[in-house]
């Protein structure tokens, strides 16, 4: 079955056909973090959806070249550095480091490249693009010395967001420093330096200043992936104005279609509201780990709902994730046991073998809910077969092989075969004692300490089991 994705541009499910399916890898660009603070788990919902997309493409034998940018210069990073009294680069460095650490905790596959907007080679590319747009009449320098994109000259402006330009005029959202614009919807390509920018500035044909956020992504994606991308992703909040502006800038320069498939994930919510820095309703990955959960559990919790459906974050959801993973772990342990036993001890009576239903579900616009539904149905069925002594070693091995294949997409297997450090073993023993005494508070505290050391304790019917948590995977 062919792969199909919902394309935000057409608002339709479309069959996936990369521009050059044989000679080139799939060119995939994903908007990365703005490094002015530690990313929250809402941001990571977007990155996990992109991870799932890349891994599924690879399962389907596509080679993928993925670029994720780092936005290290825009209003918030400049303000943050100024308030902290440190140079911009020093300020953003700590959050870049935290981002990679968190992505590792969540087992997110590394992109092939992480270009940073402040890299001189991309700044030059941005300046080149802006000059091109000015010479085509698509951009102009206003009296405030900033350069703006002239949206009235780009007839397709608004097509991605399905936006009517007349609506823009009625919103009245105009910053006082942008009063020189011809149209309220014209957006900044180059922001003229002002005092608040301190020493953050680059020279340009229009005077000192810095790039606008949108041109950063156009320049970096095209510099690394060429004029035409196969896939561009982000959260739904990126659709307008960010991605709309990227199309206008890129197509304005090249005259070619910029992106074939636009994919956007719905938000992670808290009490029905978007999780956002500005609303203060957010958790970071260390916040979740401090509550005793592992990166693996959070990965599962963020992954399990279809990417176009809003997902409400709750601690019950985290506990459900923990339970689901325990079921997988116990199932795998049982299968391994059966797989190692001599066949003579077992008899196969119609034990059902694995099918392609899991990956077929992912072909259908990454329908992870259906795929996981199939996984748990398979777990139920095979557990029943094992209960009734109806599974032989060869069938168990077939299921383990199947798991290995689908886990290249899920990456949810617990770490095994690693020696348990003495300190972890001691804490686990103390926790067991606390549980026996029904001291749940202490037991939870000890679990959190074990987790902070990168281990996960699971209570199974055979007693507690220690596995390496995702934090150190
Ligand atoms: P930012 O660092 O704000 O540029 O955002 C990085 C990525 O996270 C973008 O793709 C956003 O669309 C996405 N994002 C931000 N908040 C959320 C949220 N609550 N749920 C899902 N994605 C989000
Ligand atoms: Zn972007």
mmCIF file of N, CA and C in Angstrom, residues 23-104:
data_model
loop_
_atom_site.group_PDB
_atom_site.id
_atom_site.type_symbol
_atom_site.label_atom_id
_atom_site.label_comp_id
_atom_site.label_asym_id
_atom_site.label_seq_id
_atom_site.Cartn_x
_atom_site.Cartn_y
_atom_site.Cartn_z
ATOM 1 N N UNK A 23 17.080 8.687 -7.268
ATOM 2 C CA UNK A 23 18.449 9.222 -7.181
ATOM 3 C C UNK A 23 18.757 9.905 -5.858
ATOM 4 N N UNK A 24 17.748 10.489 -5.230
ATOM 5 C CA UNK A 24 18.021 11.339 -4.054
ATOM 6 C C UNK A 24 17.280 10.842 -2.831
ATOM 7 N N UNK A 25 17.840 11.141 -1.674
ATOM 8 C CA UNK A 25 17.053 10.871 -0.471
ATOM 9 C C UNK A 25 15.869 11.839 -0.380
ATOM 10 N N UNK A 26 14.907 11.485 0.462
ATOM 11 C CA UNK A 26 13.781 12.389 0.709
ATOM 12 C C UNK A 26 14.338 13.623 1.410
ATOM 13 N N UNK A 27 14.008 14.781 0.897
ATOM 14 C CA UNK A 27 14.528 16.019 1.494
ATOM 15 C C UNK A 27 13.507 16.517 2.508
ATOM 16 N N UNK A 28 13.923 16.490 3.759
ATOM 17 C CA UNK A 28 12.966 16.790 4.840
ATOM 18 C C UNK A 28 13.508 17.908 5.720
ATOM 19 N N UNK A 29 12.687 18.920 5.915
ATOM 20 C CA UNK A 29 13.098 20.045 6.762
ATOM 21 C C UNK A 29 12.113 20.186 7.916
ATOM 22 N N UNK A 30 12.654 20.322 9.120
ATOM 23 C CA UNK A 30 11.799 20.433 10.298
ATOM 24 C C UNK A 30 12.224 21.666 11.105
ATOM 25 N N UNK A 31 11.271 22.524 11.395
ATOM 26 C CA UNK A 31 11.604 23.744 12.148
ATOM 27 C C UNK A 31 12.041 23.358 13.556
ATOM 28 N N UNK A 32 13.206 23.821 13.936
ATOM 29 C CA UNK A 32 13.772 23.418 15.222
ATOM 30 C C UNK A 32 13.495 24.408 16.339
ATOM 31 N N UNK A 33 14.180 24.221 17.456
ATOM 32 C CA UNK A 33 13.883 25.040 18.634
ATOM 33 C C UNK A 33 14.420 26.475 18.537
ATOM 34 N N UNK A 34 13.685 27.377 19.157
ATOM 35 C CA UNK A 34 14.191 28.724 19.377
ATOM 36 C C UNK A 34 14.879 28.668 20.734
ATOM 37 N N UNK A 35 16.196 28.852 20.730
ATOM 38 C CA UNK A 35 16.952 28.533 21.943
ATOM 39 C C UNK A 35 17.088 29.735 22.894
ATOM 40 N N UNK A 36 15.939 30.124 23.449
ATOM 41 C CA UNK A 36 15.945 31.213 24.432
ATOM 42 C C UNK A 36 15.586 30.683 25.808
ATOM 43 N N UNK A 37 15.180 29.401 25.865
ATOM 44 C CA UNK A 37 14.907 28.731 27.134
ATOM 45 C C UNK A 37 14.843 27.246 26.812
ATOM 46 N N UNK A 38 14.721 26.440 27.851
ATOM 47 C CA UNK A 38 14.667 25.003 27.607
ATOM 48 C C UNK A 38 13.356 24.660 26.905
ATOM 49 N N UNK A 39 13.412 23.837 25.868
ATOM 50 C CA UNK A 39 12.190 23.456 25.148
ATOM 51 C C UNK A 39 11.260 22.721 26.111
ATOM 52 N N UNK A 40 9.937 22.873 25.924
ATOM 53 C CA UNK A 40 8.993 22.152 26.782
ATOM 54 C C UNK A 40 8.501 20.912 26.046
ATOM 55 N N UNK A 41 7.723 20.085 26.765
ATOM 56 C CA UNK A 41 7.343 18.807 26.156
ATOM 57 C C UNK A 41 6.358 18.991 25.002
ATOM 58 N N UNK A 42 5.710 20.179 24.923
ATOM 59 C CA UNK A 42 4.870 20.474 23.753
ATOM 60 C C UNK A 42 5.732 20.551 22.500
ATOM 61 N N UNK A 43 6.858 21.262 22.600
ATOM 62 C CA UNK A 43 7.798 21.312 21.470
ATOM 63 C C UNK A 43 8.207 19.892 21.087
ATOM 64 N N UNK A 44 8.425 19.081 22.117
ATOM 65 C CA UNK A 44 8.895 17.727 21.826
ATOM 66 C C UNK A 44 7.800 16.847 21.226
ATOM 67 N N UNK A 45 6.554 17.230 21.399
ATOM 68 C CA UNK A 45 5.535 16.464 20.672
ATOM 69 C C UNK A 45 5.791 16.620 19.172
ATOM 70 N N UNK A 46 6.106 17.848 18.771
ATOM 71 C CA UNK A 46 6.381 18.088 17.344
ATOM 72 C C UNK A 46 7.610 17.292 16.900
ATOM 73 N N UNK A 47 8.659 17.292 17.720
ATOM 74 C CA UNK A 47 9.880 16.597 17.298
ATOM 75 C C UNK A 47 9.690 15.082 17.270
ATOM 76 N N UNK A 48 8.835 14.585 18.165
ATOM 77 C CA UNK A 48 8.585 13.137 18.182
ATOM 78 C C UNK A 48 7.753 12.728 16.972
ATOM 79 N N UNK A 49 6.814 13.573 16.595
ATOM 80 C CA UNK A 49 6.023 13.283 15.382
ATOM 81 C C UNK A 49 6.958 13.250 14.164
ATOM 82 N N UNK A 50 7.894 14.171 14.118
ATOM 83 C CA UNK A 50 8.830 14.205 12.981
ATOM 84 C C UNK A 50 9.757 12.983 12.993
ATOM 85 N N UNK A 51 10.106 12.559 14.192
ATOM 86 C CA UNK A 51 10.936 11.363 14.355
ATOM 87 C C UNK A 51 10.187 10.136 13.831
ATOM 88 N N UNK A 52 8.913 10.057 14.201
ATOM 89 C CA UNK A 52 8.079 8.940 13.734
ATOM 90 C C UNK A 52 7.997 8.942 12.207
ATOM 91 N N UNK A 53 7.808 10.127 11.654
ATOM 92 C CA UNK A 53 7.708 10.252 10.196
ATOM 93 C C UNK A 53 8.997 9.773 9.527
ATOM 94 N N UNK A 54 10.129 10.258 10.017
ATOM 95 C CA UNK A 54 11.405 9.850 9.408
ATOM 96 C C UNK A 54 11.615 8.347 9.531
ATOM 97 N N UNK A 55 11.349 7.818 10.711
ATOM 98 C CA UNK A 55 11.594 6.392 10.929
ATOM 99 C C UNK A 55 10.667 5.539 10.067
ATOM 100 N N UNK A 56 9.423 5.990 9.894
ATOM 101 C CA UNK A 56 8.523 5.191 9.062
ATOM 102 C C UNK A 56 8.938 5.243 7.593
ATOM 103 N N UNK A 57 9.367 6.405 7.140
ATOM 104 C CA UNK A 57 9.871 6.491 5.765
ATOM 105 C C UNK A 57 11.035 5.518 5.580
ATOM 106 N N UNK A 58 11.891 5.451 6.602
ATOM 107 C CA UNK A 58 13.050 4.558 6.499
ATOM 108 C C UNK A 58 12.635 3.083 6.537
ATOM 109 N N UNK A 59 11.615 2.799 7.360
ATOM 110 C CA UNK A 59 11.095 1.426 7.378
ATOM 111 C C UNK A 59 10.601 1.047 5.985
ATOM 112 N N UNK A 60 10.047 2.032 5.292
ATOM 113 C CA UNK A 60 9.550 1.799 3.937
ATOM 114 C C UNK A 60 10.653 1.994 2.885
ATOM 115 N N UNK A 61 11.884 1.904 3.354
ATOM 116 C CA UNK A 61 13.075 1.877 2.468
ATOM 117 C C UNK A 61 13.435 3.194 1.798
ATOM 118 N N UNK A 62 12.883 4.279 2.256
ATOM 119 C CA UNK A 62 13.330 5.583 1.738
ATOM 120 C C UNK A 62 14.583 5.987 2.496
ATOM 121 N N UNK A 63 15.496 6.622 1.774
ATOM 122 C CA UNK A 63 16.598 7.284 2.475
ATOM 123 C C UNK A 63 16.095 8.685 2.779
ATOM 124 N N UNK A 64 16.443 9.188 3.942
ATOM 125 C CA UNK A 64 15.935 10.511 4.323
ATOM 126 C C UNK A 64 17.118 11.409 4.656
ATOM 127 N N UNK A 65 17.091 12.616 4.121
ATOM 128 C CA UNK A 65 18.081 13.620 4.535
ATOM 129 C C UNK A 65 17.303 14.688 5.304
ATOM 130 N N UNK A 66 17.514 14.704 6.614
ATOM 131 C CA UNK A 66 16.703 15.626 7.427
ATOM 132 C C UNK A 66 17.560 16.755 7.996
ATOM 133 N N UNK A 67 17.013 17.941 7.864
ATOM 134 C CA UNK A 67 17.662 19.134 8.408
ATOM 135 C C UNK A 67 16.732 19.729 9.467
ATOM 136 N N UNK A 68 17.297 20.039 10.609
ATOM 137 C CA UNK A 68 16.530 20.768 11.632
ATOM 138 C C UNK A 68 17.336 22.003 12.012
ATOM 139 N N UNK A 69 16.717 23.158 11.873
ATOM 140 C CA UNK A 69 17.459 24.387 12.170
ATOM 141 C C UNK A 69 17.433 24.698 13.664
ATOM 142 N N UNK A 70 18.347 25.525 14.065
ATOM 143 C CA UNK A 70 18.350 26.063 15.429
ATOM 144 C C UNK A 70 18.159 27.574 15.273
ATOM 145 N N UNK A 71 17.060 28.072 15.811
ATOM 146 C CA UNK A 71 16.824 29.516 15.735
ATOM 147 C C UNK A 71 17.546 30.175 16.897
ATOM 148 N N UNK A 72 18.717 30.731 16.615
ATOM 149 C CA UNK A 72 19.494 31.314 17.716
ATOM 150 C C UNK A 72 19.615 32.835 17.618
ATOM 151 N N UNK A 73 18.849 33.420 16.682
ATOM 152 C CA UNK A 73 18.721 34.884 16.753
ATOM 153 C C UNK A 73 17.325 35.298 16.300
ATOM 154 N N UNK A 74 16.607 35.900 17.182
ATOM 155 C CA UNK A 74 15.306 36.533 16.949
ATOM 156 C C UNK A 74 14.995 37.330 18.217
ATOM 157 N N UNK A 75 13.813 37.898 18.278
ATOM 158 C CA UNK A 75 13.518 38.826 19.385
ATOM 159 C C UNK A 75 13.769 38.216 20.775
ATOM 160 N N UNK A 76 13.288 36.974 20.979
ATOM 161 C CA UNK A 76 13.332 36.411 22.334
ATOM 162 C C UNK A 76 14.760 36.058 22.768
ATOM 163 N N UNK A 77 15.578 35.590 21.817
ATOM 164 C CA UNK A 77 16.959 35.260 22.210
ATOM 165 C C UNK A 77 17.724 36.541 22.529
ATOM 166 N N UNK A 78 17.467 37.589 21.759
ATOM 167 C CA UNK A 78 18.171 38.860 22.002
ATOM 168 C C UNK A 78 17.757 39.441 23.358
ATOM 169 N N UNK A 79 16.464 39.394 23.615
ATOM 170 C CA UNK A 79 15.975 39.919 24.898
ATOM 171 C C UNK A 79 16.561 39.113 26.058
ATOM 172 N N UNK A 80 16.559 37.789 25.903
ATOM 173 C CA UNK A 80 17.075 36.907 26.967
ATOM 174 C C UNK A 80 18.539 37.193 27.277
ATOM 175 N N UNK A 81 19.336 37.343 26.211
ATOM 176 C CA UNK A 81 20.770 37.589 26.408
ATOM 177 C C UNK A 81 20.982 38.930 27.103
ATOM 178 N N UNK A 82 20.176 39.907 26.688
ATOM 179 C CA UNK A 82 20.314 41.247 27.284
ATOM 180 C C UNK A 82 19.973 41.188 28.769
ATOM 181 N N UNK A 83 18.865 40.511 29.083
ATOM 182 C CA UNK A 83 18.452 40.435 30.492
ATOM 183 C C UNK A 83 19.461 39.658 31.344
ATOM 184 N N UNK A 84 20.076 38.627 30.718
ATOM 185 C CA UNK A 84 21.060 37.839 31.462
ATOM 186 C C UNK A 84 22.424 38.527 31.495
ATOM 187 N N UNK A 85 22.583 39.569 30.682
ATOM 188 C CA UNK A 85 23.846 40.311 30.646
ATOM 189 C C UNK A 85 24.998 39.502 30.066
ATOM 190 N N UNK A 86 24.686 38.618 29.130
ATOM 191 C CA UNK A 86 25.752 37.824 28.487
ATOM 192 C C UNK A 86 25.627 37.944 26.969
ATOM 193 N N UNK A 87 26.739 37.662 26.249
ATOM 194 C CA UNK A 87 26.638 37.711 24.784
ATOM 195 C C UNK A 87 25.625 36.682 24.266
ATOM 196 N N UNK A 88 25.039 37.010 23.115
ATOM 197 C CA UNK A 88 23.982 36.162 22.549
ATOM 198 C C UNK A 88 24.414 34.699 22.460
ATOM 199 N N UNK A 89 25.619 34.477 21.948
ATOM 200 C CA UNK A 89 26.044 33.098 21.730
ATOM 201 C C UNK A 89 26.163 32.314 23.038
ATOM 202 N N UNK A 90 26.663 32.986 24.032
ATOM 203 C CA UNK A 90 26.817 32.326 25.331
ATOM 204 C C UNK A 90 25.428 31.991 25.890
ATOM 205 N N UNK A 91 24.500 32.931 25.691
ATOM 206 C CA UNK A 91 23.143 32.733 26.195
ATOM 207 C C UNK A 91 22.467 31.533 25.518
ATOM 208 N N UNK A 92 22.598 31.439 24.187
ATOM 209 C CA UNK A 92 21.864 30.386 23.464
ATOM 210 C C UNK A 92 22.532 29.010 23.597
ATOM 211 N N UNK A 93 23.833 29.011 23.832
ATOM 212 C CA UNK A 93 24.588 27.747 23.892
ATOM 213 C C UNK A 93 24.012 26.763 24.908
ATOM 214 N N UNK A 94 23.670 27.287 26.091
ATOM 215 C CA UNK A 94 23.165 26.416 27.149
ATOM 216 C C UNK A 94 21.868 25.729 26.719
ATOM 217 N N UNK A 95 21.020 26.446 25.971
ATOM 218 C CA UNK A 95 19.734 25.853 25.580
ATOM 219 C C UNK A 95 19.882 24.911 24.386
ATOM 220 N N UNK A 96 20.904 25.175 23.568
ATOM 221 C CA UNK A 96 21.202 24.221 22.492
ATOM 222 C C UNK A 96 21.613 22.895 23.131
ATOM 223 N N UNK A 97 22.516 22.984 24.103
ATOM 224 C CA UNK A 97 22.996 21.776 24.795
ATOM 225 C C UNK A 97 21.830 21.032 25.430
ATOM 226 N N UNK A 98 20.942 21.785 26.097
ATOM 227 C CA UNK A 98 19.795 21.157 26.768
ATOM 228 C C UNK A 98 18.887 20.475 25.742
ATOM 229 N N UNK A 99 18.745 21.103 24.588
ATOM 230 C CA UNK A 99 17.891 20.532 23.544
ATOM 231 C C UNK A 99 18.421 19.159 23.107
ATOM 232 N N UNK A 100 19.718 19.063 22.872
ATOM 233 C CA UNK A 100 20.278 17.781 22.415
ATOM 234 C C UNK A 100 20.185 16.726 23.506
ATOM 235 N N UNK A 101 20.383 17.161 24.739
ATOM 236 C CA UNK A 101 20.261 16.236 25.868
ATOM 237 C C UNK A 101 18.833 15.676 25.934
ATOM 238 N N UNK A 102 17.852 16.569 25.846
ATOM 239 C CA UNK A 102 16.452 16.150 25.946
ATOM 240 C C UNK A 102 16.051 15.249 24.772
ATOM 241 N N UNK A 103 16.525 15.609 23.578
ATOM 242 C CA UNK A 103 16.187 14.806 22.396
ATOM 243 C C UNK A 103 16.752 13.394 22.564
ATOM 244 N N UNK A 104 17.927 13.317 23.177
ATOM 245 C CA UNK A 104 18.548 12.018 23.425
ATOM 246 C C UNK A 104 17.726 11.224 24.442
#
